[in-house]
Amino acid sequence: MSRPSLIIVPGASGLPEFYDSFIKAVTGRGYDIKALHLPSVGLMTGAREGPPPTMYEDAELIAKHVRELADRGNDVILVTHSYGGTPATESVKGLTKKERQKQGLEGGIIGIAYMTSLVPNLGGSAGTCQRDFPDREDVPMAVGDDGWFYYTDIPKLARVSFTNLPKDEGEFWAAKLVKHSSISFGDPLTYAGFKDVPVSYLLCEDDRAISPQAQRAGIEMIEKESGNKVDVTSIKGDHVAPLSSQSEVVDWIVGVAERMSSLA
């Protein structure tokens, strides 16, 4: 049985390079894996030109990459992080392996692996997921006249999101977070992709950006709405576990890929 391809859907302001060392480790375990540069995530030089992209534009990009892999006969697992859980969920429509088989096509999405992700119900958004749980620690940010938000306190951002990294390393990575489209956090989910495929969730107990309470609420919502159990793994990880708890996260995603392949 061929191994599935893995697509990382990054968190807000996260460039693909955040996942480079994680990707290298997973590739070393024999898997094809890549991270996307979402339209809602800006550039190292600042905001993108034109109107701030929507969550739906992110979902369209994810779907495009899924189709490219599926059209080559590949099974695909979406690996989401933080904000990425929302557009990844939206993108599933019509792209599951089962749906494609009905059309006489090979390949397709066989599962979603959420890493401490924002997963709203239909009609909700990444933003409502955050507002529903005020116990999280706010990171100082501002929204420019161009509609892109940015972080105004790098040391605080590092303490909240890069909690388990040494101070200097956390601030190094926090400073690399780029501007993000503010509108993307308000776009409501129109398709509950978690109902269509098996779901795994990496619950990060030390996350101060998306609290464990918020993560558990998302898991409970998925189970209630889908009627299926979520395969949950809990670790003492912070918000950027692919960096700070890398070996555990690599073991987790390899195990998830093996399990979902056996179910496909």
PDB file of C-alpha atoms in Angstrom:
ATOM      1  CA  MET A   1       0.000   0.000   0.000  1.00  0.00           C
ATOM      2  CA  SER A   2       1.440   3.396  -0.989  1.00  0.00           C
ATOM      3  CA  ARG A   3       1.773   5.984   1.751  1.00  0.00           C
ATOM      4  CA  PRO A   4      -0.477   9.059   1.774  1.00  0.00           C
ATOM      5  CA  SER A   5       0.767  12.550   0.978  1.00  0.00           C
ATOM      6  CA  LEU A   6       0.580  15.082   3.799  1.00  0.00           C
ATOM      7  CA  ILE A   7      -0.327  18.760   3.365  1.00  0.00           C
ATOM      8  CA  ILE A   8       0.409  21.143   6.230  1.00  0.00           C
ATOM      9  CA  VAL A   9      -2.064  24.019   6.478  1.00  0.00           C
ATOM     10  CA  PRO A  10      -0.231  26.617   8.611  1.00  0.00           C
ATOM     11  CA  GLY A  11      -1.470  28.847  11.356  1.00  0.00           C
ATOM     12  CA  ALA A  12      -2.051  32.580  11.068  1.00  0.00           C
ATOM     13  CA  SER A  13       1.012  34.562   9.965  1.00  0.00           C
ATOM     14  CA  GLY A  14       2.947  31.320   9.577  1.00  0.00           C
ATOM     15  CA  LEU A  15       5.211  30.945   6.566  1.00  0.00           C
ATOM     16  CA  PRO A  16       6.013  27.437   5.277  1.00  0.00           C
ATOM     17  CA  GLU A  17       9.575  27.750   6.599  1.00  0.00           C
ATOM     18  CA  PHE A  18       8.246  27.415  10.152  1.00  0.00           C
ATOM     19  CA  TYR A  19       7.721  23.751   9.382  1.00  0.00           C
ATOM     20  CA  ASP A  20      11.002  23.056   7.532  1.00  0.00           C
ATOM     21  CA  SER A  21      12.674  21.002  10.274  1.00  0.00           C
ATOM     22  CA  PHE A  22       9.415  19.156  10.980  1.00  0.00           C
ATOM     23  CA  ILE A  23       8.997  18.395   7.271  1.00  0.00           C
ATOM     24  CA  LYS A  24      12.566  17.122   7.080  1.00  0.00           C
ATOM     25  CA  ALA A  25      11.939  14.780  10.017  1.00  0.00           C
ATOM     26  CA  VAL A  26       8.676  13.431   8.569  1.00  0.00           C
ATOM     27  CA  THR A  27      10.270  13.021   5.136  1.00  0.00           C
ATOM     28  CA  GLY A  28      12.969  10.988   6.853  1.00  0.00           C
ATOM     29  CA  ARG A  29      10.248   8.607   8.008  1.00  0.00           C
ATOM     30  CA  GLY A  30       9.275   7.981   4.395  1.00  0.00           C
ATOM     31  CA  TYR A  31       6.416  10.414   3.797  1.00  0.00           C
ATOM     32  CA  ASP A  32       5.753  13.028   1.122  1.00  0.00           C
ATOM     33  CA  ILE A  33       4.881  16.227   2.983  1.00  0.00           C
ATOM     34  CA  LYS A  34       4.731  19.940   2.195  1.00  0.00           C
ATOM     35  CA  ALA A  35       3.519  23.153   3.826  1.00  0.00           C
ATOM     36  CA  LEU A  36       1.439  25.713   1.960  1.00  0.00           C
ATOM     37  CA  HIS A  37       1.798  29.485   1.847  1.00  0.00           C
ATOM     38  CA  LEU A  38      -1.813  30.519   2.372  1.00  0.00           C
ATOM     39  CA  PRO A  39      -3.093  33.638   0.578  1.00  0.00           C
ATOM     40  CA  SER A  40      -4.159  35.113   3.940  1.00  0.00           C
ATOM     41  CA  VAL A  41      -0.558  34.909   5.173  1.00  0.00           C
ATOM     42  CA  GLY A  42       1.491  37.893   4.083  1.00  0.00           C
ATOM     43  CA  LEU A  43       5.032  38.111   2.782  1.00  0.00           C
ATOM     44  CA  MET A  44       8.330  38.717   4.554  1.00  0.00           C
ATOM     45  CA  THR A  45       8.212  42.173   3.022  1.00  0.00           C
ATOM     46  CA  GLY A  46       4.756  42.945   4.410  1.00  0.00           C
ATOM     47  CA  ALA A  47       1.152  42.624   3.243  1.00  0.00           C
ATOM     48  CA  ARG A  48       0.251  41.288  -0.182  1.00  0.00           C
ATOM     49  CA  GLU A  49      -1.036  43.709  -2.792  1.00  0.00           C
ATOM     50  CA  GLY A  50      -4.773  44.064  -3.264  1.00  0.00           C
ATOM     51  CA  PRO A  51      -7.649  43.369  -0.867  1.00  0.00           C
ATOM     52  CA  PRO A  52      -6.894  41.114   2.111  1.00  0.00           C
ATOM     53  CA  PRO A  53      -7.608  37.496   1.083  1.00  0.00           C
ATOM     54  CA  THR A  54     -10.508  35.602   2.609  1.00  0.00           C
ATOM     55  CA  MET A  55     -10.594  32.236   4.334  1.00  0.00           C
ATOM     56  CA  TYR A  56     -12.322  30.934   1.201  1.00  0.00           C
ATOM     57  CA  GLU A  57      -9.303  31.849  -0.918  1.00  0.00           C
ATOM     58  CA  ASP A  58      -7.188  29.819   1.502  1.00  0.00           C
ATOM     59  CA  ALA A  59      -9.584  26.898   1.098  1.00  0.00           C
ATOM     60  CA  GLU A  60      -9.381  27.172  -2.684  1.00  0.00           C
ATOM     61  CA  LEU A  61      -5.588  26.961  -2.585  1.00  0.00           C
ATOM     62  CA  ILE A  62      -5.716  23.903  -0.325  1.00  0.00           C
ATOM     63  CA  ALA A  63      -8.231  22.244  -2.661  1.00  0.00           C
ATOM     64  CA  LYS A  64      -6.000  22.986  -5.655  1.00  0.00           C
ATOM     65  CA  HIS A  65      -3.057  21.200  -4.056  1.00  0.00           C
ATOM     66  CA  VAL A  66      -5.259  18.298  -2.988  1.00  0.00           C
ATOM     67  CA  ARG A  67      -6.556  17.873  -6.550  1.00  0.00           C
ATOM     68  CA  GLU A  68      -3.032  17.875  -7.970  1.00  0.00           C
ATOM     69  CA  LEU A  69      -2.004  15.071  -5.634  1.00  0.00           C
ATOM     70  CA  ALA A  70      -5.265  13.139  -5.989  1.00  0.00           C
ATOM     71  CA  ASP A  71      -5.132  13.302  -9.772  1.00  0.00           C
ATOM     72  CA  ARG A  72      -1.829  11.450  -9.512  1.00  0.00           C
ATOM     73  CA  GLY A  73      -3.644   8.762  -7.532  1.00  0.00           C
ATOM     74  CA  ASN A  74      -2.406   9.901  -4.115  1.00  0.00           C
ATOM     75  CA  ASP A  75      -4.337   9.631  -0.881  1.00  0.00           C
ATOM     76  CA  VAL A  76      -4.058  12.892   1.081  1.00  0.00           C
ATOM     77  CA  ILE A  77      -4.132  13.836   4.758  1.00  0.00           C
ATOM     78  CA  LEU A  78      -4.614  17.477   5.736  1.00  0.00           C
ATOM     79  CA  VAL A  79      -2.417  18.404   8.711  1.00  0.00           C
ATOM     80  CA  THR A  80      -3.687  21.653  10.185  1.00  0.00           C
ATOM     81  CA  HIS A  81      -2.235  24.084  12.692  1.00  0.00           C
ATOM     82  CA  SER A  82      -4.131  26.779  14.585  1.00  0.00           C
ATOM     83  CA  TYR A  83      -6.071  29.022  12.118  1.00  0.00           C
ATOM     84  CA  GLY A  84      -5.344  26.460   9.392  1.00  0.00           C
ATOM     85  CA  GLY A  85      -8.011  24.197  10.848  1.00  0.00           C
ATOM     86  CA  THR A  86     -10.749  26.447   9.472  1.00  0.00           C
ATOM     87  CA  PRO A  87      -9.847  26.706   5.744  1.00  0.00           C
ATOM     88  CA  ALA A  88      -8.733  23.062   5.721  1.00  0.00           C
ATOM     89  CA  THR A  89     -12.159  21.996   6.984  1.00  0.00           C
ATOM     90  CA  GLU A  90     -13.822  24.194   4.348  1.00  0.00           C
ATOM     91  CA  SER A  91     -11.668  22.737   1.561  1.00  0.00           C
ATOM     92  CA  VAL A  92     -12.767  19.108   1.940  1.00  0.00           C
ATOM     93  CA  LYS A  93     -15.981  19.414  -0.089  1.00  0.00           C
ATOM     94  CA  GLY A  94     -16.033  16.966  -3.007  1.00  0.00           C
ATOM     95  CA  LEU A  95     -12.407  15.934  -2.495  1.00  0.00           C
ATOM     96  CA  THR A  96     -12.613  12.918  -0.213  1.00  0.00           C
ATOM     97  CA  LYS A  97     -11.404   9.622  -1.592  1.00  0.00           C
ATOM     98  CA  LYS A  98     -14.933   8.222  -1.299  1.00  0.00           C
ATOM     99  CA  GLU A  99     -16.446  11.121  -3.258  1.00  0.00           C
ATOM    100  CA  ARG A 100     -13.837  10.839  -5.985  1.00  0.00           C
ATOM    101  CA  GLN A 101     -14.338   7.085  -6.252  1.00  0.00           C
ATOM    102  CA  LYS A 102     -17.998   7.730  -7.055  1.00  0.00           C
ATOM    103  CA  GLN A 103     -16.763   9.735 -10.055  1.00  0.00           C
ATOM    104  CA  GLY A 104     -14.399   6.977 -11.126  1.00  0.00           C
ATOM    105  CA  LEU A 105     -11.374   8.909  -9.888  1.00  0.00           C
ATOM    106  CA  GLU A 106      -8.486   7.764  -7.742  1.00  0.00           C
ATOM    107  CA  GLY A 107      -6.966   9.471  -4.716  1.00  0.00           C
ATOM    108  CA  GLY A 108      -8.415  12.097  -2.428  1.00  0.00           C
ATOM    109  CA  ILE A 109      -8.584  13.165   1.202  1.00  0.00           C
ATOM    110  CA  ILE A 110      -8.626  10.258   3.648  1.00  0.00           C
ATOM    111  CA  GLY A 111      -8.423  12.215   6.895  1.00  0.00           C
ATOM    112  CA  ILE A 112      -7.789  15.443   8.784  1.00  0.00           C
ATOM    113  CA  ALA A 113      -5.140  15.721  11.477  1.00  0.00           C
ATOM    114  CA  TYR A 114      -5.733  18.840  13.565  1.00  0.00           C
ATOM    115  CA  MET A 115      -2.808  20.193  15.628  1.00  0.00           C
ATOM    116  CA  THR A 116      -4.158  22.527  18.330  1.00  0.00           C
ATOM    117  CA  SER A 117      -6.454  24.029  15.693  1.00  0.00           C
ATOM    118  CA  LEU A 118      -9.401  26.400  15.435  1.00  0.00           C
ATOM    119  CA  VAL A 119     -12.277  24.257  14.163  1.00  0.00           C
ATOM    120  CA  PRO A 120     -15.649  26.045  14.049  1.00  0.00           C
ATOM    121  CA  ASN A 121     -19.054  24.520  13.457  1.00  0.00           C
ATOM    122  CA  LEU A 122     -21.075  25.544  10.400  1.00  0.00           C
ATOM    123  CA  GLY A 123     -21.663  29.286  10.490  1.00  0.00           C
ATOM    124  CA  GLY A 124     -18.831  29.864  12.930  1.00  0.00           C
ATOM    125  CA  SER A 125     -15.405  31.209  12.117  1.00  0.00           C
ATOM    126  CA  ALA A 126     -11.841  31.097  13.369  1.00  0.00           C
ATOM    127  CA  GLY A 127     -12.649  34.322  15.175  1.00  0.00           C
ATOM    128  CA  THR A 128     -15.693  32.953  16.992  1.00  0.00           C
ATOM    129  CA  CYS A 129     -13.634  29.960  18.146  1.00  0.00           C
ATOM    130  CA  GLN A 130     -11.338  32.395  19.920  1.00  0.00           C
ATOM    131  CA  ARG A 131     -14.026  34.685  21.318  1.00  0.00           C
ATOM    132  CA  ASP A 132     -15.900  31.764  22.861  1.00  0.00           C
ATOM    133  CA  PHE A 133     -12.964  31.088  25.192  1.00  0.00           C
ATOM    134  CA  PRO A 134     -11.698  34.272  26.852  1.00  0.00           C
ATOM    135  CA  ASP A 135      -9.376  32.219  29.114  1.00  0.00           C
ATOM    136  CA  ARG A 136      -6.726  32.323  26.386  1.00  0.00           C
ATOM    137  CA  GLU A 137      -3.938  34.869  26.712  1.00  0.00           C
ATOM    138  CA  ASP A 138      -4.298  37.758  24.302  1.00  0.00           C
ATOM    139  CA  VAL A 139      -1.319  38.713  22.182  1.00  0.00           C
ATOM    140  CA  PRO A 140      -1.050  42.480  21.511  1.00  0.00           C
ATOM    141  CA  MET A 141      -1.805  43.161  17.870  1.00  0.00           C
ATOM    142  CA  ALA A 142      -3.069  45.902  15.611  1.00  0.00           C
ATOM    143  CA  VAL A 143      -4.943  46.015  12.324  1.00  0.00           C
ATOM    144  CA  GLY A 144      -3.613  48.393   9.701  1.00  0.00           C
ATOM    145  CA  ASP A 145      -5.695  50.528   7.376  1.00  0.00           C
ATOM    146  CA  ASP A 146      -4.998  47.887   4.721  1.00  0.00           C
ATOM    147  CA  GLY A 147      -6.902  45.223   6.690  1.00  0.00           C
ATOM    148  CA  TRP A 148      -3.843  43.165   7.676  1.00  0.00           C
ATOM    149  CA  PHE A 149      -3.074  42.513  11.331  1.00  0.00           C
ATOM    150  CA  TYR A 150       0.368  42.376  12.868  1.00  0.00           C
ATOM    151  CA  TYR A 151       1.903  41.773  16.298  1.00  0.00           C
ATOM    152  CA  THR A 152       3.046  44.721  18.411  1.00  0.00           C
ATOM    153  CA  ASP A 153       4.805  42.948  21.311  1.00  0.00           C
ATOM    154  CA  ILE A 154       7.238  40.246  20.163  1.00  0.00           C
ATOM    155  CA  PRO A 155       8.396  39.226  23.685  1.00  0.00           C
ATOM    156  CA  LYS A 156       4.752  38.709  24.784  1.00  0.00           C
ATOM    157  CA  LEU A 157       3.985  36.834  21.568  1.00  0.00           C
ATOM    158  CA  ALA A 158       6.946  34.554  22.212  1.00  0.00           C
ATOM    159  CA  ARG A 159       5.837  33.857  25.803  1.00  0.00           C
ATOM    160  CA  VAL A 160       2.303  32.959  24.697  1.00  0.00           C
ATOM    161  CA  SER A 161       2.888  31.043  21.468  1.00  0.00           C
ATOM    162  CA  PHE A 162       6.471  29.772  21.766  1.00  0.00           C
ATOM    163  CA  THR A 163       6.200  28.986  25.475  1.00  0.00           C
ATOM    164  CA  ASN A 164       8.392  25.895  25.646  1.00  0.00           C
ATOM    165  CA  LEU A 165      11.286  27.264  23.592  1.00  0.00           C
ATOM    166  CA  PRO A 166      14.208  29.141  25.148  1.00  0.00           C
ATOM    167  CA  LYS A 167      13.490  32.880  25.345  1.00  0.00           C
ATOM    168  CA  ASP A 168      15.878  33.914  22.566  1.00  0.00           C
ATOM    169  CA  GLU A 169      14.726  31.153  20.236  1.00  0.00           C
ATOM    170  CA  GLY A 170      11.062  31.917  20.895  1.00  0.00           C
ATOM    171  CA  GLU A 171      11.575  35.593  20.120  1.00  0.00           C
ATOM    172  CA  PHE A 172      13.551  34.719  16.988  1.00  0.00           C
ATOM    173  CA  TRP A 173      10.606  32.735  15.604  1.00  0.00           C
ATOM    174  CA  ALA A 174       7.991  35.184  16.864  1.00  0.00           C
ATOM    175  CA  ALA A 175       9.720  37.976  14.944  1.00  0.00           C
ATOM    176  CA  LYS A 176       9.357  35.912  11.774  1.00  0.00           C
ATOM    177  CA  LEU A 177       5.565  35.895  11.929  1.00  0.00           C
ATOM    178  CA  VAL A 178       4.268  38.044   9.088  1.00  0.00           C
ATOM    179  CA  LYS A 179       1.109  40.084   8.607  1.00  0.00           C
ATOM    180  CA  HIS A 180      -2.168  38.197   8.250  1.00  0.00           C
ATOM    181  CA  SER A 181      -5.488  39.072   6.615  1.00  0.00           C
ATOM    182  CA  SER A 182      -7.896  40.103   9.374  1.00  0.00           C
ATOM    183  CA  ILE A 183     -10.959  39.330   7.245  1.00  0.00           C
ATOM    184  CA  SER A 184     -10.054  35.635   7.101  1.00  0.00           C
ATOM    185  CA  PHE A 185     -10.854  35.245  10.806  1.00  0.00           C
ATOM    186  CA  GLY A 186     -14.427  36.452  10.269  1.00  0.00           C
ATOM    187  CA  ASP A 187     -15.416  34.272   7.314  1.00  0.00           C
ATOM    188  CA  PRO A 188     -18.027  31.677   8.386  1.00  0.00           C
ATOM    189  CA  LEU A 189     -17.520  27.991   7.692  1.00  0.00           C
ATOM    190  CA  THR A 190     -19.895  26.758   4.971  1.00  0.00           C
ATOM    191  CA  TYR A 191     -18.775  23.117   4.795  1.00  0.00           C
ATOM    192  CA  ALA A 192     -18.097  20.804   7.738  1.00  0.00           C
ATOM    193  CA  GLY A 193     -15.406  18.620   6.223  1.00  0.00           C
ATOM    194  CA  PHE A 194     -14.820  16.874   9.539  1.00  0.00           C
ATOM    195  CA  LYS A 195     -18.049  14.970   8.937  1.00  0.00           C
ATOM    196  CA  ASP A 196     -16.654  13.297   5.829  1.00  0.00           C
ATOM    197  CA  VAL A 197     -13.386  11.684   6.941  1.00  0.00           C
ATOM    198  CA  PRO A 198     -11.674  10.240  10.030  1.00  0.00           C
ATOM    199  CA  VAL A 199     -10.314  12.933  12.340  1.00  0.00           C
ATOM    200  CA  SER A 200      -7.290  12.928  14.629  1.00  0.00           C
ATOM    201  CA  TYR A 201      -6.419  15.747  17.021  1.00  0.00           C
ATOM    202  CA  LEU A 202      -3.154  16.631  18.750  1.00  0.00           C
ATOM    203  CA  LEU A 203      -4.166  18.325  22.001  1.00  0.00           C
ATOM    204  CA  CYS A 204      -1.391  20.554  23.346  1.00  0.00           C
ATOM    205  CA  GLU A 205      -1.759  20.950  27.105  1.00  0.00           C
ATOM    206  CA  ASP A 206       0.717  23.861  27.434  1.00  0.00           C
ATOM    207  CA  ASP A 207      -0.864  25.960  24.678  1.00  0.00           C
ATOM    208  CA  ARG A 208      -1.545  29.476  25.961  1.00  0.00           C
ATOM    209  CA  ALA A 209      -2.871  30.781  22.609  1.00  0.00           C
ATOM    210  CA  ILE A 210      -5.600  28.143  22.089  1.00  0.00           C
ATOM    211  CA  SER A 211      -6.307  26.859  25.586  1.00  0.00           C
ATOM    212  CA  PRO A 212      -6.744  23.135  26.309  1.00  0.00           C
ATOM    213  CA  GLN A 213     -10.354  23.976  27.210  1.00  0.00           C
ATOM    214  CA  ALA A 214     -10.940  25.450  23.766  1.00  0.00           C
ATOM    215  CA  GLN A 215      -9.251  22.496  22.093  1.00  0.00           C
ATOM    216  CA  ARG A 216     -11.422  20.015  24.006  1.00  0.00           C
ATOM    217  CA  ALA A 217     -14.553  21.982  23.109  1.00  0.00           C
ATOM    218  CA  GLY A 218     -13.597  21.731  19.444  1.00  0.00           C
ATOM    219  CA  ILE A 219     -13.108  17.984  19.757  1.00  0.00           C
ATOM    220  CA  GLU A 220     -16.469  17.578  21.471  1.00  0.00           C
ATOM    221  CA  MET A 221     -18.165  19.629  18.754  1.00  0.00           C
ATOM    222  CA  ILE A 222     -16.632  17.499  16.010  1.00  0.00           C
ATOM    223  CA  GLU A 223     -17.745  14.284  17.720  1.00  0.00           C
ATOM    224  CA  LYS A 224     -21.283  15.605  18.269  1.00  0.00           C
ATOM    225  CA  GLU A 225     -21.741  16.932  14.738  1.00  0.00           C
ATOM    226  CA  SER A 226     -20.086  14.026  12.920  1.00  0.00           C
ATOM    227  CA  GLY A 227     -21.318  11.197  15.129  1.00  0.00           C
ATOM    228  CA  ASN A 228     -17.771   9.800  15.121  1.00  0.00           C
ATOM    229  CA  LYS A 229     -15.077   9.579  17.771  1.00  0.00           C
ATOM    230  CA  VAL A 230     -12.026  11.766  17.311  1.00  0.00           C
ATOM    231  CA  ASP A 231      -8.685  10.028  17.734  1.00  0.00           C
ATOM    232  CA  VAL A 232      -7.073  12.278  20.389  1.00  0.00           C
ATOM    233  CA  THR A 233      -3.443  12.382  21.461  1.00  0.00           C
ATOM    234  CA  SER A 234      -2.464  14.721  24.299  1.00  0.00           C
ATOM    235  CA  ILE A 235       1.073  16.057  24.807  1.00  0.00           C
ATOM    236  CA  LYS A 236       2.715  18.713  26.996  1.00  0.00           C
ATOM    237  CA  GLY A 237       3.161  20.867  23.915  1.00  0.00           C
ATOM    238  CA  ASP A 238       2.781  24.597  23.434  1.00  0.00           C
ATOM    239  CA  HIS A 239       1.185  26.391  20.492  1.00  0.00           C
ATOM    240  CA  VAL A 240       4.080  25.635  18.147  1.00  0.00           C
ATOM    241  CA  ALA A 241       4.554  21.969  19.000  1.00  0.00           C
ATOM    242  CA  PRO A 242       6.077  21.101  15.567  1.00  0.00           C
ATOM    243  CA  LEU A 243       9.022  23.266  16.691  1.00  0.00           C
ATOM    244  CA  SER A 244       9.108  22.793  20.454  1.00  0.00           C
ATOM    245  CA  SER A 245       7.964  19.143  20.754  1.00  0.00           C
ATOM    246  CA  GLN A 246       9.084  17.964  17.342  1.00  0.00           C
ATOM    247  CA  SER A 247       9.881  14.299  17.995  1.00  0.00           C
ATOM    248  CA  GLU A 248       6.507  13.760  19.671  1.00  0.00           C
ATOM    249  CA  VAL A 249       4.651  15.496  16.845  1.00  0.00           C
ATOM    250  CA  VAL A 250       6.549  13.503  14.205  1.00  0.00           C
ATOM    251  CA  ASP A 251       5.668  10.240  15.958  1.00  0.00           C
ATOM    252  CA  TRP A 252       2.062  11.403  16.196  1.00  0.00           C
ATOM    253  CA  ILE A 253       1.643  12.264  12.512  1.00  0.00           C
ATOM    254  CA  VAL A 254       3.363   9.058  11.364  1.00  0.00           C
ATOM    255  CA  GLY A 255       1.011   7.053  13.577  1.00  0.00           C
ATOM    256  CA  VAL A 256      -1.989   9.005  12.282  1.00  0.00           C
ATOM    257  CA  ALA A 257      -0.928   8.403   8.669  1.00  0.00           C
ATOM    258  CA  GLU A 258      -0.598   4.673   9.290  1.00  0.00           C
ATOM    259  CA  ARG A 259      -3.996   4.493  10.983  1.00  0.00           C
ATOM    260  CA  MET A 260      -5.824   6.541   8.353  1.00  0.00           C
ATOM    261  CA  SER A 261      -4.218   4.547   5.533  1.00  0.00           C
ATOM    262  CA  SER A 262      -5.527   1.339   7.083  1.00  0.00           C
ATOM    263  CA  LEU A 263      -9.036   2.802   7.113  1.00  0.00           C
ATOM    264  CA  ALA A 264      -8.994   4.190   3.570  1.00  0.00           C
TER     265      ALA A 264
END
